[in-house]
Amino acid sequence: MPEQQSAQYKAALDFAERQVKSLVERHPDYFPIYTVGGKWYHEGELWTDWTGGFLTGMMWRFYRRKHEVEWRQRAAHYSRLLQPRQHDRNVHDLGFIFLNSYLPWYELTGDPAFLQVLVQAGRTLATRFQEKGQYLCSFLGPESLFIDIMMNVPLIFYAANQTGDKELRRIAVAHCRTTRERLVRSDGSTAHEGIFDVQTGRFLRQSTQQGLRPDSCWARGLAWSMYGFSKVFGLTGMEEFRETAELNAEYWLTHLPDDKIPYWDFDADLSQPLPFGPQKDSSAAAIAASALFDLARQAKSDERSLIYHNAALVTLDALLDPEYLAISTPGWEGILKHGVYHTRKNLGVDESVMWGDFFFVEALSKALEQRV
Ligand code: GLY
């Protein structure tokens, strides 16, 4: 990587460290999801509590970067705050939470107590499995399958790999196959949600909560799918899942606007007023950049690897523009501007969102560690 590019990435990580430090000093033990007017602390609705792992995950990344004891202590403290969630049966998000908190902690220390938390969280998540429809249901109810769950199912594979539990593996593989069949379309685009008949398990229709329409492609959902299937390929070596991730990547790379940052939904009508019109989602771009670094490592040919690697770098470079990176915006408390949480509910629209910041930090770290 050219020296100037690497210096820019390091400067962005330094900025990220300053922003997170200032958040945790100002609001200790608080896990915000999105900013309001650029400020983290607010009373706004959460919709669902799924993001604790992202703030914690950034702390582990910062510790890995410079080995400053302060970050390790903070990361361990915030991880510990999440521990009770290993038994949380109300969300489908335990992968987001534990793979970014207890997994880095376990990898650093090898402490079996941390592995036990990871395995328990994987077992809890697996209780969402709907035998009739062969999927893990979303927090909305047993009839609902979300594309986002692809980012959480790796926790079940991880627990299965660690324990040799074949039942956990069966559930996880079945979930991925159902998701691929019902939510990933033949052109690589994705639906956010699938609705099933809970009595028979029959698939009824595609739907959406956060996208524009049931038949549209919600940008973050596509990024979750690309990243999730790539992670699952990494954990299983099952070729069908790499193929799905590459199909998603194909749609992603051929449908982006010129500046490489997607609008919140690939089918958004740009002539409409905001928030449904030309609203960018920088968080989707950050997720995709991180996924593309992994896909580059996993690709079968050097040619594909280069395509994914370059696309990841171009995306990061686009996010470094002061239009997105908040470094030149006085008083803005997040790291990336122009993220979106929930357009329809008008939550965190055109704000910083915690996962956008996390995946940006993760992708910058991957670029600098040359993990491709
Ligand atoms: N709940 C996952 C998302 O908003 O992307």
Coordinates of C-alpha atoms and ligand atoms in Angstrom, one line a residue:
M1 CA 0.0 0.0 0.0
P2 CA 1.4 3.5 -0.9
E3 CA 2.8 5.3 2.1
Q4 CA 0.3 8.2 1.8
Q5 CA -2.7 5.9 1.8
S6 CA -1.4 4.0 4.8
A7 CA -0.8 7.4 6.6
Q8 CA -4.4 8.4 5.9
Y9 CA -5.8 5.1 7.2
K10 CA -3.7 5.5 10.4
A11 CA -4.9 9.1 10.8
A12 CA -8.5 7.9 10.5
L13 CA -7.9 5.2 13.1
D14 CA -6.3 7.8 15.4
F15 CA -9.4 9.9 14.9
A16 CA -11.7 6.9 15.6
E17 CA -9.8 6.2 18.9
R18 CA -10.3 9.9 20.0
Q19 CA -14.0 9.7 19.2
V20 CA -14.6 6.5 21.1
K21 CA -12.4 7.6 24.1
S22 CA -14.4 10.8 24.3
L23 CA -17.7 8.9 24.2
V24 CA -16.8 6.5 27.0
E25 CA -15.4 9.2 29.1
R26 CA -18.6 11.3 28.7
H27 CA -21.1 8.5 29.0
P28 CA -19.5 5.6 30.9
D29 CA -21.2 2.1 30.4
Y30 CA -23.6 3.5 27.8
F31 CA -24.0 1.6 24.5
P32 CA -25.5 4.0 22.0
I33 CA -26.9 2.8 18.7
Y34 CA -27.1 6.0 16.6
T35 CA -26.5 9.7 17.0
V36 CA -29.1 12.5 17.0
G37 CA -27.7 15.6 15.3
G38 CA -24.3 14.0 15.6
K39 CA -24.5 13.5 19.4
W40 CA -24.6 10.0 20.9
Y41 CA -26.6 10.5 24.0
H42 CA -30.4 10.5 23.5
E43 CA -33.6 8.9 24.7
G44 CA -34.6 7.7 21.2
E45 CA -36.2 4.4 20.5
L46 CA -33.8 1.4 20.0
W47 CA -36.2 -0.8 18.0
T48 CA -34.1 -3.7 19.3
D49 CA -31.0 -3.9 21.4
W50 CA -28.4 -5.4 19.1
T51 CA -25.2 -3.2 19.0
G52 CA -23.3 -3.6 22.2
G53 CA -20.6 -5.7 20.5
F54 CA -19.7 -2.9 18.1
L55 CA -18.5 -0.3 20.7
T56 CA -16.7 -3.1 22.5
G57 CA -15.3 -4.5 19.3
M58 CA -13.7 -1.2 18.5
M59 CA -12.0 -1.2 21.8
W60 CA -10.5 -4.6 21.2
R61 CA -9.3 -3.4 17.7
F62 CA -7.6 -0.4 19.3
Y63 CA -5.9 -2.6 21.8
R64 CA -4.7 -4.9 19.1
R65 CA -3.3 -1.9 17.2
K66 CA -1.0 -0.4 19.8
H67 CA -1.3 -2.7 22.9
E68 CA -2.2 0.2 25.2
V69 CA -3.4 -1.2 28.5
E70 CA -6.1 1.4 28.8
W71 CA -7.9 0.0 25.8
R72 CA -7.6 -3.6 27.0
Q73 CA -9.1 -2.6 30.4
R74 CA -12.0 -0.8 28.7
A75 CA -12.6 -3.6 26.2
A76 CA -12.7 -6.2 29.0
H77 CA -15.0 -4.0 31.1
Y78 CA -17.4 -3.4 28.3
S79 CA -17.3 -7.1 27.3
R80 CA -18.2 -8.1 30.9
L81 CA -21.2 -5.7 30.8
L82 CA -22.5 -7.8 27.8
Q83 CA -22.1 -11.2 29.5
P84 CA -25.7 -11.6 30.7
R85 CA -26.8 -11.3 27.1
Q86 CA -25.5 -14.9 26.5
H87 CA -28.9 -16.0 27.7
D88 CA -31.0 -13.4 25.8
R89 CA -33.7 -15.2 23.9
N90 CA -35.4 -12.1 22.7
V91 CA -33.0 -11.1 19.9
H92 CA -31.4 -12.8 16.9
D93 CA -28.3 -10.6 17.3
L94 CA -26.1 -12.6 19.6
G95 CA -23.4 -13.0 16.9
F96 CA -23.1 -9.2 16.5
I97 CA -22.7 -9.0 20.3
F98 CA -20.4 -11.9 21.2
L99 CA -18.2 -12.3 18.1
N100 CA -17.0 -8.8 18.7
S101 CA -16.6 -8.9 22.4
Y102 CA -15.9 -12.4 23.9
L103 CA -14.3 -13.8 20.8
P104 CA -11.5 -11.3 20.6
W105 CA -11.1 -11.6 24.4
Y106 CA -10.9 -15.4 24.2
E107 CA -8.5 -15.2 21.3
L108 CA -6.2 -12.9 23.2
T109 CA -6.3 -14.9 26.5
G110 CA -7.4 -18.5 25.7
D111 CA -9.4 -18.3 29.0
P112 CA -11.9 -21.2 28.8
A113 CA -14.5 -19.2 30.8
F114 CA -14.7 -16.8 27.8
L115 CA -15.2 -19.8 25.4
Q116 CA -18.0 -21.0 27.6
V117 CA -19.8 -17.7 27.2
L118 CA -19.4 -17.9 23.4
V119 CA -20.7 -21.4 23.3
Q120 CA -23.7 -20.6 25.6
A121 CA -24.5 -17.6 23.4
G122 CA -24.4 -19.9 20.3
R123 CA -26.7 -22.4 22.0
T124 CA -29.1 -19.6 23.0
L125 CA -29.2 -18.3 19.4
A126 CA -29.9 -21.8 18.1
T127 CA -33.1 -22.0 20.2
R128 CA -34.6 -19.6 17.6
F129 CA -34.5 -22.5 15.0
Q130 CA -37.9 -23.2 13.4
E131 CA -37.8 -26.9 12.5
K132 CA -40.7 -26.7 10.1
G133 CA -39.3 -23.8 8.0
Q134 CA -35.6 -24.6 8.7
Y135 CA -34.5 -21.1 9.8
L136 CA -33.6 -19.0 12.8
C137 CA -36.4 -16.6 13.3
S138 CA -36.0 -12.9 13.8
F139 CA -36.9 -11.1 17.0
L140 CA -40.3 -10.1 15.4
G141 CA -41.7 -13.7 15.7
P142 CA -41.5 -17.3 14.6
E143 CA -42.8 -16.5 11.1
S144 CA -40.0 -14.0 10.3
L145 CA -36.6 -14.6 8.8
F146 CA -34.2 -11.7 8.4
I147 CA -31.1 -11.4 6.1
D148 CA -29.2 -9.8 9.1
I149 CA -29.2 -13.2 10.8
M150 CA -26.5 -14.3 8.4
M151 CA -24.1 -12.1 10.5
N152 CA -25.1 -13.9 13.6
V153 CA -25.3 -17.6 12.5
P154 CA -21.4 -17.7 12.5
L155 CA -21.6 -17.8 16.3
I156 CA -23.5 -21.1 16.1
F157 CA -20.9 -22.5 13.6
Y158 CA -18.2 -21.3 16.0
A159 CA -19.8 -23.0 19.0
A160 CA -20.3 -26.2 16.9
N161 CA -16.7 -26.2 15.8
Q162 CA -15.5 -25.7 19.4
T163 CA -17.7 -28.4 20.9
G164 CA -18.2 -30.9 18.0
D165 CA -21.9 -30.5 18.5
K166 CA -23.4 -31.8 15.3
E167 CA -26.9 -30.6 16.1
L168 CA -25.7 -27.0 16.3
R169 CA -24.0 -27.4 12.9
R170 CA -27.1 -28.9 11.4
I171 CA -29.2 -25.9 12.5
A172 CA -26.6 -23.4 11.2
V173 CA -26.2 -25.1 7.8
A174 CA -30.0 -25.4 7.4
H175 CA -30.5 -21.7 8.3
C176 CA -27.9 -20.6 5.7
R177 CA -29.5 -22.8 3.0
T178 CA -33.0 -21.5 3.7
T179 CA -31.7 -17.9 3.6
R180 CA -29.9 -18.5 0.3
E181 CA -33.0 -20.1 -1.2
R182 CA -35.6 -17.6 0.0
L183 CA -33.8 -14.2 0.5
V184 CA -31.0 -14.2 -2.1
R185 CA -32.3 -13.6 -5.6
S186 CA -30.7 -15.0 -8.7
D187 CA -29.1 -11.6 -9.6
G188 CA -27.4 -11.5 -6.2
S189 CA -29.7 -8.9 -4.6
T190 CA -31.4 -9.7 -1.3
A191 CA -34.7 -9.3 0.4
H192 CA -34.7 -8.1 4.0
E193 CA -37.3 -10.5 5.3
G194 CA -39.0 -13.8 4.5
I195 CA -42.4 -14.7 5.9
F196 CA -43.3 -18.4 6.6
D197 CA -46.4 -20.2 7.6
V198 CA -45.5 -21.3 11.1
Q199 CA -47.9 -24.3 11.1
T200 CA -46.5 -25.9 7.9
G201 CA -43.1 -24.1 7.5
R202 CA -44.2 -23.2 3.9
F203 CA -42.5 -20.0 2.6
L204 CA -45.1 -17.4 1.9
R205 CA -43.4 -14.2 0.6
Q206 CA -40.5 -11.8 0.7
S207 CA -41.0 -8.8 2.9
T208 CA -39.1 -5.9 4.4
Q209 CA -38.8 -3.9 7.6
Q210 CA -36.0 -1.5 6.8
G211 CA -35.8 -1.6 3.0
L212 CA -38.0 0.3 0.5
R213 CA -40.2 -2.6 -0.6
P214 CA -40.4 -6.4 -0.3
D215 CA -38.9 -6.7 -3.8
S216 CA -36.2 -4.0 -3.4
C217 CA -32.6 -4.4 -2.3
W218 CA -32.0 -2.7 1.0
A219 CA -28.3 -1.8 0.9
R220 CA -27.3 -2.9 4.4
G221 CA -29.1 -6.1 4.0
L222 CA -27.0 -6.9 0.9
A223 CA -23.9 -6.0 2.8
W224 CA -24.9 -8.3 5.7
S225 CA -25.5 -11.1 3.3
M226 CA -22.2 -10.8 1.5
Y227 CA -20.3 -10.6 4.7
G228 CA -22.3 -13.3 6.5
F229 CA -22.0 -15.9 3.7
S230 CA -18.3 -15.1 3.4
K231 CA -17.9 -15.7 7.2
V232 CA -19.8 -18.9 7.0
F233 CA -17.6 -20.1 4.1
G234 CA -14.6 -19.3 6.3
L235 CA -16.0 -21.4 9.1
T236 CA -17.2 -24.4 7.1
G237 CA -15.2 -24.4 3.8
M238 CA -18.6 -25.1 2.1
E239 CA -18.3 -23.8 -1.5
E240 CA -22.0 -23.1 -1.9
F241 CA -21.6 -20.3 0.7
R242 CA -18.6 -18.6 -1.0
E243 CA -20.6 -18.7 -4.3
T244 CA -23.5 -16.9 -2.6
A245 CA -21.2 -14.2 -1.1
E246 CA -19.6 -13.7 -4.5
L247 CA -23.1 -13.4 -6.1
N248 CA -23.9 -10.7 -3.6
A249 CA -20.6 -9.0 -4.3
E250 CA -21.4 -9.0 -8.0
Y251 CA -24.6 -7.2 -7.4
W252 CA -23.0 -4.8 -5.0
L253 CA -20.1 -3.9 -7.3
T254 CA -22.3 -3.4 -10.4
H255 CA -25.0 -1.3 -8.8
L256 CA -23.1 1.3 -6.8
P257 CA -23.3 5.0 -7.6
D258 CA -20.1 6.6 -8.9
D259 CA -18.8 7.6 -5.5
K260 CA -19.1 3.9 -4.4
I261 CA -21.3 4.7 -1.3
P262 CA -24.7 3.2 -1.8
Y263 CA -28.0 4.9 -1.2
W264 CA -30.0 3.3 1.6
D265 CA -31.8 1.0 -0.8
F266 CA -30.5 0.1 -4.3
D267 CA -34.1 0.7 -5.6
A268 CA -34.6 4.1 -3.9
D269 CA -36.3 6.6 -6.2
L270 CA -33.7 9.4 -6.1
S271 CA -36.3 12.0 -7.3
Q272 CA -38.2 11.5 -4.0
P273 CA -37.6 13.8 -1.0
L274 CA -35.6 12.6 1.9
P275 CA -35.5 10.3 3.8
F276 CA -36.8 7.9 1.1
G277 CA -35.0 9.6 -1.7
P278 CA -31.2 10.0 -2.2
Q279 CA -30.1 9.2 1.4
K280 CA -26.7 7.5 1.5
D281 CA -25.9 4.7 4.0
S282 CA -22.2 5.0 4.8
S283 CA -22.5 2.0 7.2
A284 CA -23.4 -0.3 4.4
A285 CA -20.3 0.8 2.6
A286 CA -18.1 0.1 5.7
I287 CA -19.6 -3.4 6.1
A288 CA -19.1 -4.1 2.5
A289 CA -15.4 -2.9 2.5
S290 CA -14.7 -5.2 5.4
A291 CA -16.4 -8.1 3.7
L292 CA -14.6 -7.5 0.4
F293 CA -11.2 -7.8 2.2
D294 CA -12.3 -11.2 3.4
L295 CA -13.6 -12.2 0.0
A296 CA -10.3 -11.2 -1.6
R297 CA -8.5 -13.7 0.7
Q298 CA -11.0 -16.4 -0.1
A299 CA -11.3 -15.9 -3.8
K300 CA -10.3 -18.8 -6.1
S301 CA -8.4 -16.7 -8.6
D302 CA -5.8 -13.9 -8.3
E303 CA -7.9 -11.9 -10.7
R304 CA -11.1 -12.0 -8.5
S305 CA -9.0 -11.4 -5.4
L306 CA -7.6 -8.2 -6.9
I307 CA -11.0 -7.0 -7.9
Y308 CA -12.4 -7.4 -4.3
H309 CA -9.3 -6.0 -2.7
N310 CA -9.2 -2.9 -4.9
A311 CA -13.0 -2.4 -4.4
A312 CA -12.5 -2.5 -0.6
L313 CA -9.7 0.1 -0.8
V314 CA -11.7 2.3 -3.1
T315 CA -14.6 2.2 -0.7
L316 CA -12.4 3.1 2.2
D317 CA -10.9 5.9 0.3
A318 CA -14.4 7.2 -0.5
L319 CA -15.3 7.0 3.2
L320 CA -12.2 9.0 4.1
D321 CA -13.6 12.0 2.3
P322 CA -14.6 14.7 4.9
E323 CA -18.1 14.4 3.5
Y324 CA -18.2 11.0 5.3
L325 CA -15.4 11.1 7.9
A326 CA -16.5 13.4 10.7
I327 CA -12.9 14.6 11.3
S328 CA -13.6 18.1 9.9
T329 CA -17.1 18.4 11.5
P330 CA -16.7 20.3 14.8
G331 CA -18.9 18.8 17.6
W332 CA -19.8 15.6 15.7
E333 CA -19.4 12.7 18.1
G334 CA -19.4 9.7 15.7
I335 CA -16.8 8.6 13.2
L336 CA -18.7 8.3 9.9
K337 CA -21.5 10.6 8.9
H338 CA -24.4 9.8 6.6
G339 CA -25.3 6.4 8.0
V340 CA -28.9 5.2 8.4
Y341 CA -30.5 3.0 11.0
H342 CA -34.3 2.7 10.2
T343 CA -35.7 4.9 7.5
R344 CA -39.3 3.9 7.9
K345 CA -39.3 4.6 11.6
N346 CA -37.1 7.7 11.1
L347 CA -34.5 6.5 13.6
G348 CA -30.9 7.4 13.1
V349 CA -31.4 8.7 9.5
D350 CA -28.3 10.6 8.2
E351 CA -26.5 10.1 11.4
S352 CA -23.5 8.1 12.8
V353 CA -24.5 4.5 13.6
M354 CA -22.4 2.3 15.9
W355 CA -22.0 -0.5 13.4
G356 CA -20.9 1.9 10.7
D357 CA -18.1 3.1 12.9
F358 CA -17.1 -0.4 13.9
F359 CA -16.9 -1.9 10.4
F360 CA -15.0 1.2 9.2
V361 CA -12.4 0.6 12.0
E362 CA -12.4 -3.1 11.2
A363 CA -11.9 -2.5 7.5
L364 CA -9.1 0.1 8.0
S365 CA -7.4 -2.4 10.4
K366 CA -7.6 -5.2 7.8
A367 CA -6.2 -2.9 5.1
L368 CA -3.2 -2.0 7.4
E369 CA -2.6 -5.5 8.6
Q370 CA -2.6 -6.6 4.9
R371 CA -4.9 -9.4 5.8
V372 CA -5.7 -10.1 2.2
Ligands
GLY1 N1 -30.8 -4.8 12.9 C1 -29.8 -4.8 11.9 C2 -29.7 -3.6 11.0 O1 -30.4 -2.6 11.4 O2 -29.0 -3.6 10.1

